[in-house]
Short mmCIF file of C-alpha atoms and ligand atoms in Angstrom, two decimals:
data_model
loop_
_atom_site.label_atom_id
_atom_site.label_comp_id
_atom_site.label_asym_id
_atom_site.label_seq_id
_atom_site.Cartn_x
_atom_site.Cartn_y
_atom_site.Cartn_z
CA MET A 282 83.14 110.39 53.75
CA ALA A 283 84.93 109.91 50.62
CA GLU A 284 83.16 112.38 48.73
CA LYS A 285 83.40 114.83 51.66
CA LEU A 286 86.82 114.53 51.90
CA ALA A 287 86.91 114.90 47.72
CA ASP A 288 84.93 118.40 48.51
CA LEU A 289 87.81 119.82 50.19
CA SER A 290 90.42 121.36 50.06
CA PRO A 291 94.16 120.27 50.71
CA GLU A 292 94.70 122.16 53.81
CA GLU A 293 91.48 120.75 54.89
CA LYS A 294 92.01 117.03 54.23
CA GLU A 295 94.90 117.65 56.32
CA LYS A 296 93.87 118.73 58.90
CA ARG A 297 91.04 116.26 58.87
CA ILE A 298 93.39 113.64 58.77
CA ALA A 299 95.52 114.87 61.45
CA GLU A 300 92.59 114.79 63.56
CA MET A 301 91.42 111.43 62.79
CA LYS A 302 95.10 109.87 63.78
CA ALA A 303 95.10 111.81 66.54
CA LYS A 304 91.51 110.11 67.92
CA MET A 305 92.87 106.57 66.78
CA GLN A 306 96.16 107.26 69.11
CA ALA A 307 93.79 108.66 71.80
CA ALA A 308 91.79 105.30 71.68
CA ALA A 309 94.87 103.07 71.02
CA ALA A 310 96.20 104.30 74.48
CA LYS A 311 93.02 104.16 76.53
CA SER A 312 92.36 100.55 75.47
CA LYS A 313 96.08 100.23 76.38
CA LYS A 314 95.76 101.52 80.26
CA ALA A 315 92.41 99.43 80.23
CA SER A 316 94.10 96.60 79.94
CA SER A 317 97.15 97.25 82.06
CA GLY A 318 94.70 97.64 84.80
CA GLU A 319 93.24 94.11 84.67
CA ALA A 320 96.95 93.53 84.66
CA ALA A 321 97.57 95.40 87.87
CA VAL A 322 94.19 93.74 89.76
CA LYS A 323 95.30 90.13 88.55
CA GLU A 324 98.71 90.65 90.47
CA ALA A 325 97.13 92.23 93.34
CA ALA A 326 94.61 89.19 93.99
CA ALA A 327 97.32 86.40 93.43
CA PRO A 328 99.05 87.79 96.80
CA ALA A 329 95.81 87.83 98.60
CA LYS A 330 95.24 84.33 97.67
CA GLN A 331 98.93 83.52 98.91
CA ALA A 332 98.13 85.10 102.52
CA ARG A 333 95.09 82.89 103.01
CA ALA A 334 96.94 79.97 102.42
CA VAL A 335 99.77 81.52 104.37
CA PRO A 336 98.94 80.36 108.58
CA ALA A 337 101.88 81.04 110.97
CA GLU A 338 105.10 82.24 108.99
CA ALA A 339 103.36 85.74 107.69
CA SER A 340 102.83 88.90 109.82
CA PRO A 341 99.90 88.60 112.67
CA ALA A 342 97.44 90.39 110.80
CA VAL A 343 97.83 87.68 108.52
CA ALA A 344 97.30 84.91 110.61
CA ALA A 345 95.02 86.63 112.29
CA ALA A 346 93.21 86.61 108.67
CA ALA A 347 94.03 83.35 108.13
CA THR A 348 92.57 81.89 111.81
CA ASP A 349 89.53 84.50 111.30
CA LYS A 350 88.94 82.76 108.03
CA GLN A 351 88.71 79.37 109.47
CA VAL A 352 86.37 80.49 112.51
CA SER A 353 84.28 81.57 109.30
CA ALA A 354 84.14 78.68 108.16
CA GLN A 355 82.47 77.73 111.06
CA PRO A 356 78.52 78.69 111.01
CA ALA A 357 78.36 81.89 112.71
CA PRO A 358 81.52 83.89 111.47
CA ALA A 359 81.02 87.26 113.05
CA VAL A 360 84.36 88.03 111.34
CA THR A 361 84.46 92.21 111.95
CA THR A 362 87.60 94.30 110.18
CA TYR A 363 87.78 98.05 110.89
CA GLY A 364 89.57 100.23 108.63
CA ALA A 365 92.56 99.12 107.05
CA GLY A 366 95.95 96.70 107.24
CA SER A 367 99.33 97.90 107.41
CA ASN A 368 101.24 94.72 106.23
CA GLY A 369 101.27 94.66 102.70
CA ALA A 370 99.16 94.32 100.01
CA ALA A 371 98.34 90.35 100.30
CA GLY A 372 97.66 91.25 103.99
CA ASN A 373 95.52 93.20 104.04
CA GLY A 374 93.70 92.15 100.91
CA ALA A 375 93.00 88.59 102.87
CA ALA A 376 92.34 90.82 105.98
CA SER A 377 90.30 93.58 104.90
CA ASN A 378 87.30 91.08 103.60
CA GLY A 379 89.10 87.93 102.48
CA VAL A 380 88.55 88.54 98.91
CA ALA A 381 91.54 90.02 97.13
CA SER A 382 89.39 92.30 94.70
CA ASN A 383 87.66 94.01 97.20
CA GLY A 384 90.95 94.33 99.47
CA VAL A 385 92.94 96.02 95.97
CA ALA A 386 89.53 98.05 95.39
CA SER A 387 89.32 99.83 98.94
CA ASN A 388 92.85 99.90 99.65
CA GLY A 389 94.32 101.40 96.31
CA GLY A 390 96.50 98.05 95.76
CA ALA A 391 99.94 96.66 97.17
CA ALA A 392 100.83 100.05 99.71
CA ALA A 393 97.38 100.08 101.83
CA VAL A 394 98.36 99.91 105.67
CA SER A 395 96.39 97.66 107.89
CA ALA A 396 94.88 98.38 111.18
CA PRO A 397 94.72 95.67 114.24
CA LEU A 398 91.80 93.45 113.83
CA LEU A 399 88.81 93.57 115.81
CA VAL A 400 87.35 90.45 115.86
CA ALA A 401 84.25 89.23 117.77
CA PRO A 402 84.55 86.08 119.56
CA PRO A 403 82.59 83.11 117.85
CA PRO A 404 79.45 82.29 119.42
CA GLU A 405 78.94 79.69 122.28
CA ILE A 406 77.56 76.50 121.07
CA ALA A 407 75.99 74.96 123.87
CA VAL A 408 76.65 71.46 123.00
CA GLU A 409 74.48 68.73 124.42
CA THR A 410 75.79 65.56 126.10
CA PRO A 411 73.83 62.13 125.34
CA GLU A 412 73.02 62.24 128.83
CA GLN A 413 71.30 65.53 128.79
CA ARG A 414 69.65 65.16 125.18
CA ALA A 415 68.50 61.59 126.85
CA LYS A 416 67.06 62.67 129.54
CA LYS A 417 65.59 65.28 127.76
CA GLU A 418 63.64 62.97 125.60
CA MET A 419 62.45 61.07 128.44
CA ASN A 420 60.75 64.38 130.01
CA ARG A 421 59.38 64.61 126.89
CA ARG A 422 58.11 61.06 126.20
CA GLU A 423 56.60 61.03 129.65
CA PHE A 424 55.24 64.36 128.94
CA LEU A 425 53.38 62.56 126.15
CA THR A 426 52.57 59.57 128.21
CA TYR A 427 51.10 61.76 131.24
CA THR A 428 48.94 63.44 128.48
CA TRP A 429 47.43 60.13 126.40
CA GLY A 430 46.58 59.13 129.87
CA ALA A 431 44.85 61.82 131.02
CA ALA A 432 43.03 62.25 127.75
CA LEU A 433 42.21 58.44 127.47
CA GLY A 434 41.16 58.76 131.24
CA LEU A 435 39.01 61.88 130.84
CA LEU A 436 37.00 60.06 127.79
CA ALA A 437 36.60 56.68 129.74
CA LEU A 438 34.45 59.01 132.57
CA GLN A 439 32.88 60.63 130.18
CA SER A 440 32.09 57.85 128.35
CA GLY A 441 31.34 55.72 131.96
CA VAL A 442 29.25 59.28 132.93
CA GLY A 443 27.07 58.70 129.94
CA ILE A 444 26.57 55.21 129.67
CA PHE A 445 25.39 55.62 133.26
CA GLN A 446 23.35 58.25 132.73
CA PHE A 447 21.22 56.14 130.05
CA MET A 448 21.25 52.98 132.12
CA TYR A 449 20.03 54.40 135.53
CA PRO A 450 15.99 54.08 135.76
CA ARG A 451 14.48 57.06 135.73
CA PHE A 452 11.01 57.34 137.20
CA LYS A 453 8.16 59.96 136.21
CA ALA A 454 5.56 60.98 139.21
CA GLY A 455 3.15 58.59 139.49
CA GLU A 456 4.68 56.18 137.97
CA PHE A 457 5.55 52.67 139.75
CA GLY A 458 9.08 53.49 140.40
CA GLY A 459 8.56 56.89 141.13
CA GLU A 460 6.44 59.04 143.76
CA PHE A 461 3.17 59.32 144.87
CA LEU A 462 1.65 61.73 145.90
CA LEU A 463 -1.50 61.04 148.18
CA GLY A 464 -2.77 64.39 149.33
CA PRO A 465 -2.75 66.13 152.97
CA VAL A 466 -2.63 64.13 156.00
CA ALA A 467 -6.24 64.53 156.56
CA ALA A 468 -7.47 62.58 153.64
CA LEU A 469 -5.95 59.45 154.99
CA PRO A 470 -7.86 57.02 155.74
CA PRO A 471 -9.10 55.93 159.38
CA THR A 472 -6.84 53.20 161.45
CA ASP A 473 -9.49 50.92 161.65
CA ALA A 474 -10.62 51.72 157.80
CA ALA A 475 -9.84 48.50 155.07
CA PRO A 476 -6.66 49.03 153.58
CA ALA A 477 -6.87 51.41 150.54
CA PRO A 478 -5.10 49.52 147.16
CA ASN A 479 -2.82 51.45 145.06
CA THR A 480 -2.64 49.32 141.64
CA SER A 481 -0.58 52.18 139.70
CA GLY A 482 2.07 52.17 142.95
CA LYS A 483 1.13 48.38 143.64
CA PHE A 484 0.93 49.44 147.04
CA TRP A 485 -1.79 49.35 149.91
CA LEU A 486 -2.56 52.00 151.76
CA VAL A 487 -2.79 51.46 155.32
CA ASN A 488 -3.56 53.78 158.56
CA THR A 489 -2.19 52.11 161.95
CA VAL A 490 -2.50 53.27 165.60
CA ASP A 491 1.55 52.51 166.27
CA GLU A 492 2.90 53.41 163.45
CA GLY A 493 0.75 55.74 161.59
CA PRO A 494 0.60 55.51 157.83
CA LYS A 495 2.45 52.73 155.64
CA ALA A 496 2.68 51.67 151.79
CA LEU A 497 2.52 47.86 151.84
CA TYR A 498 4.28 46.32 148.95
CA MET A 499 1.74 44.47 147.18
CA VAL A 500 3.99 41.40 146.16
CA CYS A 501 4.31 38.57 148.53
CA THR A 502 7.55 38.02 149.97
CA HIS A 503 7.38 34.38 149.59
CA LEU A 504 7.38 33.63 146.01
CA GLY A 505 6.03 37.08 144.62
CA CYS A 506 2.24 36.53 144.51
CA LEU A 507 -0.27 38.54 144.79
CA TYR A 508 -2.27 38.81 148.09
CA LYS A 509 -5.29 39.83 148.80
CA TRP A 510 -7.51 41.61 151.44
CA ALA A 511 -9.32 39.19 153.40
CA GLN A 512 -12.10 41.55 155.10
CA SER A 513 -13.89 38.60 156.63
CA ASN A 514 -10.33 37.44 158.68
CA ASN A 515 -8.86 41.55 158.61
CA ARG A 516 -5.71 40.35 157.12
CA PHE A 517 -3.89 39.69 154.11
CA GLU A 518 -3.83 35.97 152.93
CA CYS A 519 -1.64 34.85 149.91
CA PRO A 520 -3.51 32.77 147.27
CA CYS A 521 -0.16 30.78 146.07
CA HIS A 522 0.78 29.24 149.41
CA GLY A 523 -1.35 30.50 152.00
CA SER A 524 1.08 32.57 153.13
CA LYS A 525 -1.20 35.04 155.66
CA PHE A 526 -0.08 38.62 157.15
CA SER A 527 -1.98 41.11 159.65
CA ARG A 528 -3.40 44.38 158.38
CA GLU A 529 0.08 46.33 159.59
CA GLY A 530 1.64 43.74 157.08
CA PHE A 531 3.67 41.81 160.04
CA TYR A 532 3.69 37.76 158.96
CA ILE A 533 1.27 35.29 160.94
CA GLU A 534 1.80 32.38 159.65
CA GLY A 535 2.66 30.53 155.61
CA PRO A 536 5.97 29.93 154.28
CA ALA A 537 6.68 33.83 153.71
CA PRO A 538 10.76 34.01 154.99
CA ARG A 539 9.55 37.91 156.40
CA SER A 540 7.05 40.13 156.66
CA LEU A 541 5.42 42.35 153.71
CA ASP A 542 8.00 45.14 152.16
CA THR A 543 7.12 48.57 152.31
CA PHE A 544 7.73 51.67 150.59
CA LEU A 545 9.00 54.96 151.86
CA LEU A 546 6.35 56.85 153.33
CA THR A 547 6.92 60.65 153.81
CA GLU A 548 5.15 63.91 154.76
CA ALA A 549 5.87 67.19 153.57
CA ASP A 550 4.20 70.79 153.98
CA GLY A 551 0.84 68.05 155.43
CA GLU A 552 1.02 66.40 151.98
CA ILE A 553 1.92 62.51 152.17
CA ALA A 554 3.93 60.93 149.41
CA VAL A 555 5.37 57.64 148.85
CA ASP A 556 8.25 56.57 146.89
CA THR A 557 7.68 53.36 145.05
CA GLY A 558 11.40 53.39 144.44
CA LYS A 559 12.89 53.10 147.89
CA LYS A 560 11.72 49.86 149.46
CA THR A 561 12.44 48.19 152.81
CA LEU A 562 12.06 44.42 153.64
CA GLY A 563 9.64 43.60 156.03
CA GLN A 564 11.49 41.78 158.99
CA PRO A 565 11.92 38.19 159.38
CA SER A 566 9.36 35.81 160.05
CA ALA A 567 10.61 34.77 163.49
CA ASP A 568 10.65 38.51 164.47
CA SER A 569 6.85 39.55 163.57
CA PRO A 570 5.04 40.44 166.34
CA ALA A 571 2.04 38.78 164.91
CA ARG A 572 3.17 35.86 164.54
CA ALA A 573 0.47 32.74 165.26
CA VAL A 574 2.89 30.04 166.02
CA PRO A 575 5.78 31.88 168.24
CA VAL A 576 9.35 30.18 167.44
FE1 FES B 195 2.77 33.77 148.69
FE2 FES B 195 3.82 31.46 148.06
S1 FES B 195 3.49 33.49 146.86
S2 FES B 195 3.04 32.89 150.17
#
């Protein structure tokens, strides 16, 4: 720059120096303006802060603004402002947004005018009384209690059903405890034939004149011995203690307390079936029609 100035003529040097001075003066004036603008902002902000602190003596807008600020401190403030205020810079600054800088920027400082404030009412907050809360808690507790009870009851029911199904005896057909198919009715022995043993089903099959076919349980009703058919005497005789039963299974004599037990015998579609899971106890020996010595 020095060399360039040295190369210039005296007139040009003076001209160039004058231009530089003008630029420097313009820059100084610009910086001065900027500093004075910041001071104005601070001045405008100070009244706004004061307005927030003034509760009742201030103008209605200020009071409303202060009240609104207190309300806005609650969880749902919902303070809505429309337009600018008319009671001075401080009031307007506080009422518009509660921020001094915003008030100055939006309303141009101290000469702003405030409009009536439209403040949304605060939301109504339902306050539960301790009784209501206790009642609600009790209902929830009852609900949980009932739910747990129902769940436990259902679990117990399922467990009970499972155990019952597991423990309940199940017999297949042709297995003692189950059903035995004996064929058509025409295949039954005659009424004067000797009883036919069925060792798998543990019964004697006998066809009688008065009661039709019967399935007599092979176990003695006294103490559980296996009685035999005595063809020569045409009766059943127990080898253990001498109890005797007629061909039809009625008690004749001996220590047996009752006649022979029988299994359920049914006829369906011409087929005879004996259910060894369903036993009928014989009538008491005193009531037996075949009793040798009447009581
Ligand atoms: Fe048959 Fe005693 S067991 S008489």
